[in-house]
Amino acid sequence: MGKSKKIVLFIVEGFTDKNSLALVLSKIIEKDKIVKFKIINGDITAQNGVNASNIHKKITNYIKEFIDGNIYKKTDILNVIHLVDTDGAYINDDLVLKKDVENIEYNTQNIYARNIDNIKRRNKQKSQILSKLSATNTVYVNLPYGIYFFSSNLEHVIHNKQCVCPEEKRKYSEKFEDKFVINPVSFIEFMNSTEFALNDQYKDTWEFIKKDTNSLKRFTNFNLYLNTIKTE
């Protein structure tokens, strides 16, 4: 790999995240960089056995998997951008309500589930890990790292649909890609919408999303990263 071509590595939960963002990000990030995605097939912050003490090691392992599965070296990576859903992780336990539903249901004030104890445990684990990662500047010893959130999830922010089944996620991701890939500048403008974009300092956006029921409401700080691309 030539020295002029550095990788911006995006870590995402699933294929629909990549399908929504990969092409448009490739078009707006400068030509001397290459956009790559590491799909981890799930929510790392909610995985069994993962906690705030070992999350850095888990992130490092995913980066190593990416490197080992390709022709790249660690030095080929410029930085790591981690995209996550908040999933209401920071709400109070009394806002997690019991309901006979097949899957977890969300609105902007509550989470509904059959087993509320499991959700409360998940939220505790997830919120602790997110707080640790939001204060992290480097991973894998010295790779620059930033974590950006979609609240309560990606579809909530970009489609204003909070509860979306897997098949709908696929259709929405294709529709989103088609809309913005021909005009990537409009994607940056969209992600800076006053409806959901947070424009404070990075640290302040994380403090904001922790408050009250904000982690269930429609917010993102991904615009902060996109704006650095636009101004570089």
PDB file of C-alpha atoms in Angstrom:
ATOM      1  CA  MET A   1       0.000   0.000   0.000  1.00  0.00           C
ATOM      2  CA  GLY A   2       1.397   3.396  -0.939  1.00  0.00           C
ATOM      3  CA  LYS A   3       2.304   5.777   1.829  1.00  0.00           C
ATOM      4  CA  SER A   4      -0.105   8.387   0.464  1.00  0.00           C
ATOM      5  CA  LYS A   5      -3.093   6.092   0.927  1.00  0.00           C
ATOM      6  CA  LYS A   6      -4.181   5.832   4.526  1.00  0.00           C
ATOM      7  CA  ILE A   7      -7.239   3.965   5.791  1.00  0.00           C
ATOM      8  CA  VAL A   8     -10.056   5.518   7.757  1.00  0.00           C
ATOM      9  CA  LEU A   9     -11.475   2.436   9.469  1.00  0.00           C
ATOM     10  CA  PHE A  10     -15.121   2.574  10.490  1.00  0.00           C
ATOM     11  CA  ILE A  11     -16.299   0.061  13.074  1.00  0.00           C
ATOM     12  CA  VAL A  12     -20.049  -0.588  12.797  1.00  0.00           C
ATOM     13  CA  GLU A  13     -22.585  -3.051  14.168  1.00  0.00           C
ATOM     14  CA  GLY A  14     -24.088  -4.464  10.985  1.00  0.00           C
ATOM     15  CA  PHE A  15     -24.262  -4.598   7.188  1.00  0.00           C
ATOM     16  CA  THR A  16     -27.059  -2.043   6.944  1.00  0.00           C
ATOM     17  CA  ASP A  17     -24.819   0.515   8.681  1.00  0.00           C
ATOM     18  CA  LYS A  18     -22.185  -0.077   6.030  1.00  0.00           C
ATOM     19  CA  ASN A  19     -24.758  -0.102   3.230  1.00  0.00           C
ATOM     20  CA  SER A  20     -26.121   3.261   4.368  1.00  0.00           C
ATOM     21  CA  LEU A  21     -22.797   5.023   4.756  1.00  0.00           C
ATOM     22  CA  ALA A  22     -19.927   3.371   2.884  1.00  0.00           C
ATOM     23  CA  LEU A  23     -20.331   4.839  -0.600  1.00  0.00           C
ATOM     24  CA  VAL A  24     -21.170   8.369   0.458  1.00  0.00           C
ATOM     25  CA  LEU A  25     -18.326   8.440   2.980  1.00  0.00           C
ATOM     26  CA  SER A  26     -15.941   7.176   0.310  1.00  0.00           C
ATOM     27  CA  LYS A  27     -16.937  10.117  -1.861  1.00  0.00           C
ATOM     28  CA  ILE A  28     -16.553  12.842   0.768  1.00  0.00           C
ATOM     29  CA  ILE A  29     -13.334  11.671   2.395  1.00  0.00           C
ATOM     30  CA  GLU A  30     -10.293  12.927   0.514  1.00  0.00           C
ATOM     31  CA  LYS A  31      -8.780  10.950  -2.312  1.00  0.00           C
ATOM     32  CA  ASP A  32      -5.577  10.322  -0.385  1.00  0.00           C
ATOM     33  CA  LYS A  33      -7.562   8.230   2.126  1.00  0.00           C
ATOM     34  CA  ILE A  34      -9.406   4.950   1.796  1.00  0.00           C
ATOM     35  CA  VAL A  35     -12.655   4.199   3.614  1.00  0.00           C
ATOM     36  CA  LYS A  36     -12.935   0.688   5.046  1.00  0.00           C
ATOM     37  CA  PHE A  37     -15.484  -0.908   7.331  1.00  0.00           C
ATOM     38  CA  LYS A  38     -15.163  -3.515  10.039  1.00  0.00           C
ATOM     39  CA  ILE A  39     -18.588  -5.044  10.705  1.00  0.00           C
ATOM     40  CA  ILE A  40     -18.759  -6.712  14.093  1.00  0.00           C
ATOM     41  CA  ASN A  41     -22.209  -8.293  13.630  1.00  0.00           C
ATOM     42  CA  GLY A  42     -23.747  -7.029  16.825  1.00  0.00           C
ATOM     43  CA  ASP A  43     -23.464  -4.501  19.592  1.00  0.00           C
ATOM     44  CA  ILE A  44     -20.033  -4.823  21.183  1.00  0.00           C
ATOM     45  CA  THR A  45     -21.156  -2.738  24.154  1.00  0.00           C
ATOM     46  CA  ALA A  46     -23.852  -5.291  25.018  1.00  0.00           C
ATOM     47  CA  GLN A  47     -21.956  -8.519  24.374  1.00  0.00           C
ATOM     48  CA  ASN A  48     -21.664 -11.067  27.167  1.00  0.00           C
ATOM     49  CA  GLY A  49     -18.339 -10.834  28.949  1.00  0.00           C
ATOM     50  CA  VAL A  50     -17.523  -7.345  27.684  1.00  0.00           C
ATOM     51  CA  ASN A  51     -17.083  -4.565  30.223  1.00  0.00           C
ATOM     52  CA  ALA A  52     -15.363  -1.234  30.704  1.00  0.00           C
ATOM     53  CA  SER A  53     -12.181  -2.998  31.817  1.00  0.00           C
ATOM     54  CA  ASN A  54     -11.688  -5.086  28.673  1.00  0.00           C
ATOM     55  CA  ILE A  55     -13.388  -3.002  25.988  1.00  0.00           C
ATOM     56  CA  HIS A  56     -10.110  -1.553  24.699  1.00  0.00           C
ATOM     57  CA  LYS A  57      -8.782  -5.070  24.175  1.00  0.00           C
ATOM     58  CA  LYS A  58     -11.970  -6.038  22.313  1.00  0.00           C
ATOM     59  CA  ILE A  59     -11.661  -3.031  20.012  1.00  0.00           C
ATOM     60  CA  THR A  60      -8.004  -3.860  19.393  1.00  0.00           C
ATOM     61  CA  ASN A  61      -8.932  -7.448  18.517  1.00  0.00           C
ATOM     62  CA  TYR A  62     -11.444  -6.244  15.921  1.00  0.00           C
ATOM     63  CA  ILE A  63      -8.797  -4.025  14.368  1.00  0.00           C
ATOM     64  CA  LYS A  64      -6.394  -6.968  14.285  1.00  0.00           C
ATOM     65  CA  GLU A  65      -9.079  -9.084  12.615  1.00  0.00           C
ATOM     66  CA  PHE A  66      -9.462  -6.419   9.943  1.00  0.00           C
ATOM     67  CA  ILE A  67      -5.705  -6.266   9.370  1.00  0.00           C
ATOM     68  CA  ASP A  68      -5.262 -10.052   9.341  1.00  0.00           C
ATOM     69  CA  GLY A  69      -8.170 -10.511   6.943  1.00  0.00           C
ATOM     70  CA  ASN A  70      -6.713  -8.090   4.413  1.00  0.00           C
ATOM     71  CA  ILE A  71      -3.352  -7.080   2.954  1.00  0.00           C
ATOM     72  CA  TYR A  72      -2.907  -4.144   5.310  1.00  0.00           C
ATOM     73  CA  LYS A  73      -0.627  -3.303   8.190  1.00  0.00           C
ATOM     74  CA  LYS A  74      -1.399  -1.349  11.318  1.00  0.00           C
ATOM     75  CA  THR A  75       0.615   1.567   9.957  1.00  0.00           C
ATOM     76  CA  ASP A  76      -1.754   1.754   6.979  1.00  0.00           C
ATOM     77  CA  ILE A  77      -4.563   2.913   9.281  1.00  0.00           C
ATOM     78  CA  LEU A  78      -4.899   6.654   9.786  1.00  0.00           C
ATOM     79  CA  ASN A  79      -7.626   6.529  12.417  1.00  0.00           C
ATOM     80  CA  VAL A  80     -10.538   4.487  13.733  1.00  0.00           C
ATOM     81  CA  ILE A  81     -14.090   5.844  13.771  1.00  0.00           C
ATOM     82  CA  HIS A  82     -16.537   3.817  15.850  1.00  0.00           C
ATOM     83  CA  LEU A  83     -20.278   4.297  15.203  1.00  0.00           C
ATOM     84  CA  VAL A  84     -22.752   3.146  17.855  1.00  0.00           C
ATOM     85  CA  ASP A  85     -26.436   3.258  18.735  1.00  0.00           C
ATOM     86  CA  THR A  86     -27.293   4.549  22.201  1.00  0.00           C
ATOM     87  CA  ASP A  87     -30.408   2.329  22.521  1.00  0.00           C
ATOM     88  CA  GLY A  88     -31.588   4.296  25.550  1.00  0.00           C
ATOM     89  CA  ALA A  89     -28.666   3.021  27.608  1.00  0.00           C
ATOM     90  CA  TYR A  90     -28.558   6.012  29.952  1.00  0.00           C
ATOM     91  CA  ILE A  91     -32.206   6.176  31.019  1.00  0.00           C
ATOM     92  CA  ASN A  92     -33.284   5.470  34.596  1.00  0.00           C
ATOM     93  CA  ASP A  93     -34.300   1.908  35.405  1.00  0.00           C
ATOM     94  CA  ASP A  94     -37.872   2.940  36.220  1.00  0.00           C
ATOM     95  CA  LEU A  95     -38.345   3.912  32.567  1.00  0.00           C
ATOM     96  CA  VAL A  96     -37.812   0.308  31.467  1.00  0.00           C
ATOM     97  CA  LEU A  97     -41.327  -1.145  31.468  1.00  0.00           C
ATOM     98  CA  LYS A  98     -42.660  -4.669  31.243  1.00  0.00           C
ATOM     99  CA  LYS A  99     -44.709  -5.491  28.161  1.00  0.00           C
ATOM    100  CA  ASP A 100     -45.561  -8.722  26.358  1.00  0.00           C
ATOM    101  CA  VAL A 101     -43.654  -7.971  23.156  1.00  0.00           C
ATOM    102  CA  GLU A 102     -41.644 -10.284  20.933  1.00  0.00           C
ATOM    103  CA  ASN A 103     -38.722  -7.877  20.656  1.00  0.00           C
ATOM    104  CA  ILE A 104     -37.612  -4.828  22.581  1.00  0.00           C
ATOM    105  CA  GLU A 105     -39.704  -1.758  21.799  1.00  0.00           C
ATOM    106  CA  TYR A 106     -38.505   1.827  22.068  1.00  0.00           C
ATOM    107  CA  ASN A 107     -40.063   5.244  22.064  1.00  0.00           C
ATOM    108  CA  THR A 108     -38.545   8.546  23.130  1.00  0.00           C
ATOM    109  CA  GLN A 109     -39.474   8.066  26.806  1.00  0.00           C
ATOM    110  CA  ASN A 110     -39.417   4.338  27.563  1.00  0.00           C
ATOM    111  CA  ILE A 111     -38.089   0.915  26.708  1.00  0.00           C
ATOM    112  CA  TYR A 112     -40.558  -1.997  26.725  1.00  0.00           C
ATOM    113  CA  ALA A 113     -39.566  -5.635  27.092  1.00  0.00           C
ATOM    114  CA  ARG A 114     -40.716  -8.945  28.520  1.00  0.00           C
ATOM    115  CA  ASN A 115     -37.652  -9.268  30.730  1.00  0.00           C
ATOM    116  CA  ILE A 116     -36.923  -5.830  32.096  1.00  0.00           C
ATOM    117  CA  ASP A 117     -34.119  -7.076  34.339  1.00  0.00           C
ATOM    118  CA  ASN A 118     -32.130  -8.094  31.266  1.00  0.00           C
ATOM    119  CA  ILE A 119     -32.589  -4.628  29.766  1.00  0.00           C
ATOM    120  CA  LYS A 120     -31.538  -2.930  32.986  1.00  0.00           C
ATOM    121  CA  ARG A 121     -28.389  -5.067  33.105  1.00  0.00           C
ATOM    122  CA  ARG A 122     -27.696  -4.334  29.450  1.00  0.00           C
ATOM    123  CA  ASN A 123     -28.129  -0.612  29.995  1.00  0.00           C
ATOM    124  CA  LYS A 124     -25.743  -0.602  32.926  1.00  0.00           C
ATOM    125  CA  GLN A 125     -23.092  -2.478  30.967  1.00  0.00           C
ATOM    126  CA  LYS A 126     -23.611  -0.472  27.792  1.00  0.00           C
ATOM    127  CA  SER A 127     -23.584   2.923  29.496  1.00  0.00           C
ATOM    128  CA  GLN A 128     -20.388   2.132  31.407  1.00  0.00           C
ATOM    129  CA  ILE A 129     -18.645   0.990  28.223  1.00  0.00           C
ATOM    130  CA  LEU A 130     -19.831   3.971  26.189  1.00  0.00           C
ATOM    131  CA  SER A 131     -18.641   6.333  28.897  1.00  0.00           C
ATOM    132  CA  LYS A 132     -15.235   4.657  28.823  1.00  0.00           C
ATOM    133  CA  LEU A 133     -14.985   4.782  25.028  1.00  0.00           C
ATOM    134  CA  SER A 134     -16.152   8.382  24.786  1.00  0.00           C
ATOM    135  CA  ALA A 135     -13.141   9.320  26.911  1.00  0.00           C
ATOM    136  CA  THR A 136     -10.784   7.265  24.730  1.00  0.00           C
ATOM    137  CA  ASN A 137      -8.491   8.981  22.228  1.00  0.00           C
ATOM    138  CA  THR A 138      -6.386   6.037  21.062  1.00  0.00           C
ATOM    139  CA  VAL A 139      -6.755   2.279  20.717  1.00  0.00           C
ATOM    140  CA  TYR A 140      -4.319  -0.494  19.816  1.00  0.00           C
ATOM    141  CA  VAL A 141      -1.620   1.497  21.647  1.00  0.00           C
ATOM    142  CA  ASN A 142      -1.463   4.565  19.399  1.00  0.00           C
ATOM    143  CA  LEU A 143      -4.196   4.551  16.729  1.00  0.00           C
ATOM    144  CA  PRO A 144      -6.337   7.710  16.904  1.00  0.00           C
ATOM    145  CA  TYR A 145      -9.908   6.785  17.863  1.00  0.00           C
ATOM    146  CA  GLY A 146     -13.257   8.523  18.077  1.00  0.00           C
ATOM    147  CA  ILE A 147     -16.704   7.166  18.877  1.00  0.00           C
ATOM    148  CA  TYR A 148     -19.885   8.800  17.579  1.00  0.00           C
ATOM    149  CA  PHE A 149     -23.486   7.960  18.448  1.00  0.00           C
ATOM    150  CA  PHE A 150     -26.845   7.676  16.768  1.00  0.00           C
ATOM    151  CA  SER A 151     -29.738   7.974  19.204  1.00  0.00           C
ATOM    152  CA  SER A 152     -31.560   5.950  19.782  1.00  0.00           C
ATOM    153  CA  ASN A 153     -30.247   4.214  16.658  1.00  0.00           C
ATOM    154  CA  LEU A 154     -29.100   4.856  13.098  1.00  0.00           C
ATOM    155  CA  GLU A 155     -32.573   4.502  11.577  1.00  0.00           C
ATOM    156  CA  HIS A 156     -34.022   6.867  14.161  1.00  0.00           C
ATOM    157  CA  VAL A 157     -31.608   9.605  13.113  1.00  0.00           C
ATOM    158  CA  ILE A 158     -31.506   9.214   9.348  1.00  0.00           C
ATOM    159  CA  HIS A 159     -35.069   7.993   8.710  1.00  0.00           C
ATOM    160  CA  ASN A 160     -36.935   9.156  11.835  1.00  0.00           C
ATOM    161  CA  LYS A 161     -37.991   5.528  12.398  1.00  0.00           C
ATOM    162  CA  GLN A 162     -37.099   4.269  15.851  1.00  0.00           C
ATOM    163  CA  CYS A 163     -38.209   0.633  15.622  1.00  0.00           C
ATOM    164  CA  VAL A 164     -37.285  -1.007  12.333  1.00  0.00           C
ATOM    165  CA  CYS A 165     -37.204  -4.734  11.543  1.00  0.00           C
ATOM    166  CA  PRO A 166     -34.155  -6.242   9.758  1.00  0.00           C
ATOM    167  CA  GLU A 167     -35.858  -6.360   6.346  1.00  0.00           C
ATOM    168  CA  GLU A 168     -36.939  -2.745   6.639  1.00  0.00           C
ATOM    169  CA  LYS A 169     -33.397  -1.798   7.685  1.00  0.00           C
ATOM    170  CA  ARG A 170     -32.070  -3.235   4.436  1.00  0.00           C
ATOM    171  CA  LYS A 171     -34.611  -1.343   2.314  1.00  0.00           C
ATOM    172  CA  TYR A 172     -34.031   1.907   4.190  1.00  0.00           C
ATOM    173  CA  SER A 173     -30.254   1.590   3.838  1.00  0.00           C
ATOM    174  CA  GLU A 174     -30.514   1.144   0.073  1.00  0.00           C
ATOM    175  CA  LYS A 175     -32.874   4.092  -0.223  1.00  0.00           C
ATOM    176  CA  PHE A 176     -30.546   6.274   1.846  1.00  0.00           C
ATOM    177  CA  GLU A 177     -27.514   5.301  -0.204  1.00  0.00           C
ATOM    178  CA  ASP A 178     -29.296   6.069  -3.469  1.00  0.00           C
ATOM    179  CA  LYS A 179     -30.397   9.452  -2.187  1.00  0.00           C
ATOM    180  CA  PHE A 180     -27.012  10.799  -1.184  1.00  0.00           C
ATOM    181  CA  VAL A 181     -24.382   8.953  -3.214  1.00  0.00           C
ATOM    182  CA  ILE A 182     -24.929  11.237  -6.222  1.00  0.00           C
ATOM    183  CA  ASN A 183     -24.661  14.367  -4.073  1.00  0.00           C
ATOM    184  CA  PRO A 184     -22.411  13.630  -1.084  1.00  0.00           C
ATOM    185  CA  VAL A 185     -22.243  17.276   0.003  1.00  0.00           C
ATOM    186  CA  SER A 186     -25.977  17.120   0.688  1.00  0.00           C
ATOM    187  CA  PHE A 187     -25.270  14.204   3.058  1.00  0.00           C
ATOM    188  CA  ILE A 188     -23.109  16.456   5.217  1.00  0.00           C
ATOM    189  CA  GLU A 189     -25.804  19.107   5.128  1.00  0.00           C
ATOM    190  CA  PHE A 190     -28.425  16.536   6.114  1.00  0.00           C
ATOM    191  CA  MET A 191     -26.337  15.246   9.013  1.00  0.00           C
ATOM    192  CA  ASN A 192     -26.075  18.826  10.289  1.00  0.00           C
ATOM    193  CA  SER A 193     -29.854  19.173  10.447  1.00  0.00           C
ATOM    194  CA  THR A 194     -31.004  21.184  13.458  1.00  0.00           C
ATOM    195  CA  GLU A 195     -33.632  18.478  14.052  1.00  0.00           C
ATOM    196  CA  PHE A 196     -31.067  16.082  15.490  1.00  0.00           C
ATOM    197  CA  ALA A 197     -27.456  17.266  15.078  1.00  0.00           C
ATOM    198  CA  LEU A 198     -25.556  18.288  18.208  1.00  0.00           C
ATOM    199  CA  ASN A 199     -23.050  21.072  17.640  1.00  0.00           C
ATOM    200  CA  ASP A 200     -21.332  21.350  21.002  1.00  0.00           C
ATOM    201  CA  GLN A 201     -17.831  20.185  21.782  1.00  0.00           C
ATOM    202  CA  TYR A 202     -17.357  16.421  21.410  1.00  0.00           C
ATOM    203  CA  LYS A 203     -17.166  15.838  25.167  1.00  0.00           C
ATOM    204  CA  ASP A 204     -20.249  17.972  25.762  1.00  0.00           C
ATOM    205  CA  THR A 205     -22.331  15.973  23.266  1.00  0.00           C
ATOM    206  CA  TRP A 206     -21.587  12.828  25.251  1.00  0.00           C
ATOM    207  CA  GLU A 207     -22.536  14.524  28.494  1.00  0.00           C
ATOM    208  CA  PHE A 208     -25.775  15.668  26.859  1.00  0.00           C
ATOM    209  CA  ILE A 209     -26.768  12.201  25.641  1.00  0.00           C
ATOM    210  CA  LYS A 210     -26.336  10.793  29.161  1.00  0.00           C
ATOM    211  CA  LYS A 211     -28.960  13.116  30.628  1.00  0.00           C
ATOM    212  CA  ASP A 212     -32.635  12.283  31.255  1.00  0.00           C
ATOM    213  CA  THR A 213     -34.118  10.383  28.285  1.00  0.00           C
ATOM    214  CA  ASN A 214     -31.820  11.900  25.660  1.00  0.00           C
ATOM    215  CA  SER A 215     -30.375   8.488  24.772  1.00  0.00           C
ATOM    216  CA  LEU A 216     -33.852   7.542  23.523  1.00  0.00           C
ATOM    217  CA  LYS A 217     -34.426  10.751  21.589  1.00  0.00           C
ATOM    218  CA  ARG A 218     -33.341  11.608  18.060  1.00  0.00           C
ATOM    219  CA  PHE A 219     -29.794  12.944  18.288  1.00  0.00           C
ATOM    220  CA  THR A 220     -26.373  12.369  16.791  1.00  0.00           C
ATOM    221  CA  ASN A 221     -22.890  13.835  17.086  1.00  0.00           C
ATOM    222  CA  PHE A 222     -21.588  12.204  13.895  1.00  0.00           C
ATOM    223  CA  ASN A 223     -21.879  15.609  12.243  1.00  0.00           C
ATOM    224  CA  LEU A 224     -18.861  16.699  14.303  1.00  0.00           C
ATOM    225  CA  TYR A 225     -16.688  14.186  12.486  1.00  0.00           C
ATOM    226  CA  LEU A 226     -18.178  15.007   9.086  1.00  0.00           C
ATOM    227  CA  ASN A 227     -17.512  18.694   9.623  1.00  0.00           C
ATOM    228  CA  THR A 228     -13.812  18.010  10.161  1.00  0.00           C
ATOM    229  CA  ILE A 229     -13.723  16.332   6.753  1.00  0.00           C
ATOM    230  CA  LYS A 230     -15.435  19.284   5.122  1.00  0.00           C
ATOM    231  CA  THR A 231     -12.999  21.795   6.556  1.00  0.00           C
ATOM    232  CA  GLU A 232      -9.739  19.879   6.120  1.00  0.00           C
TER     233      GLU A 232
END
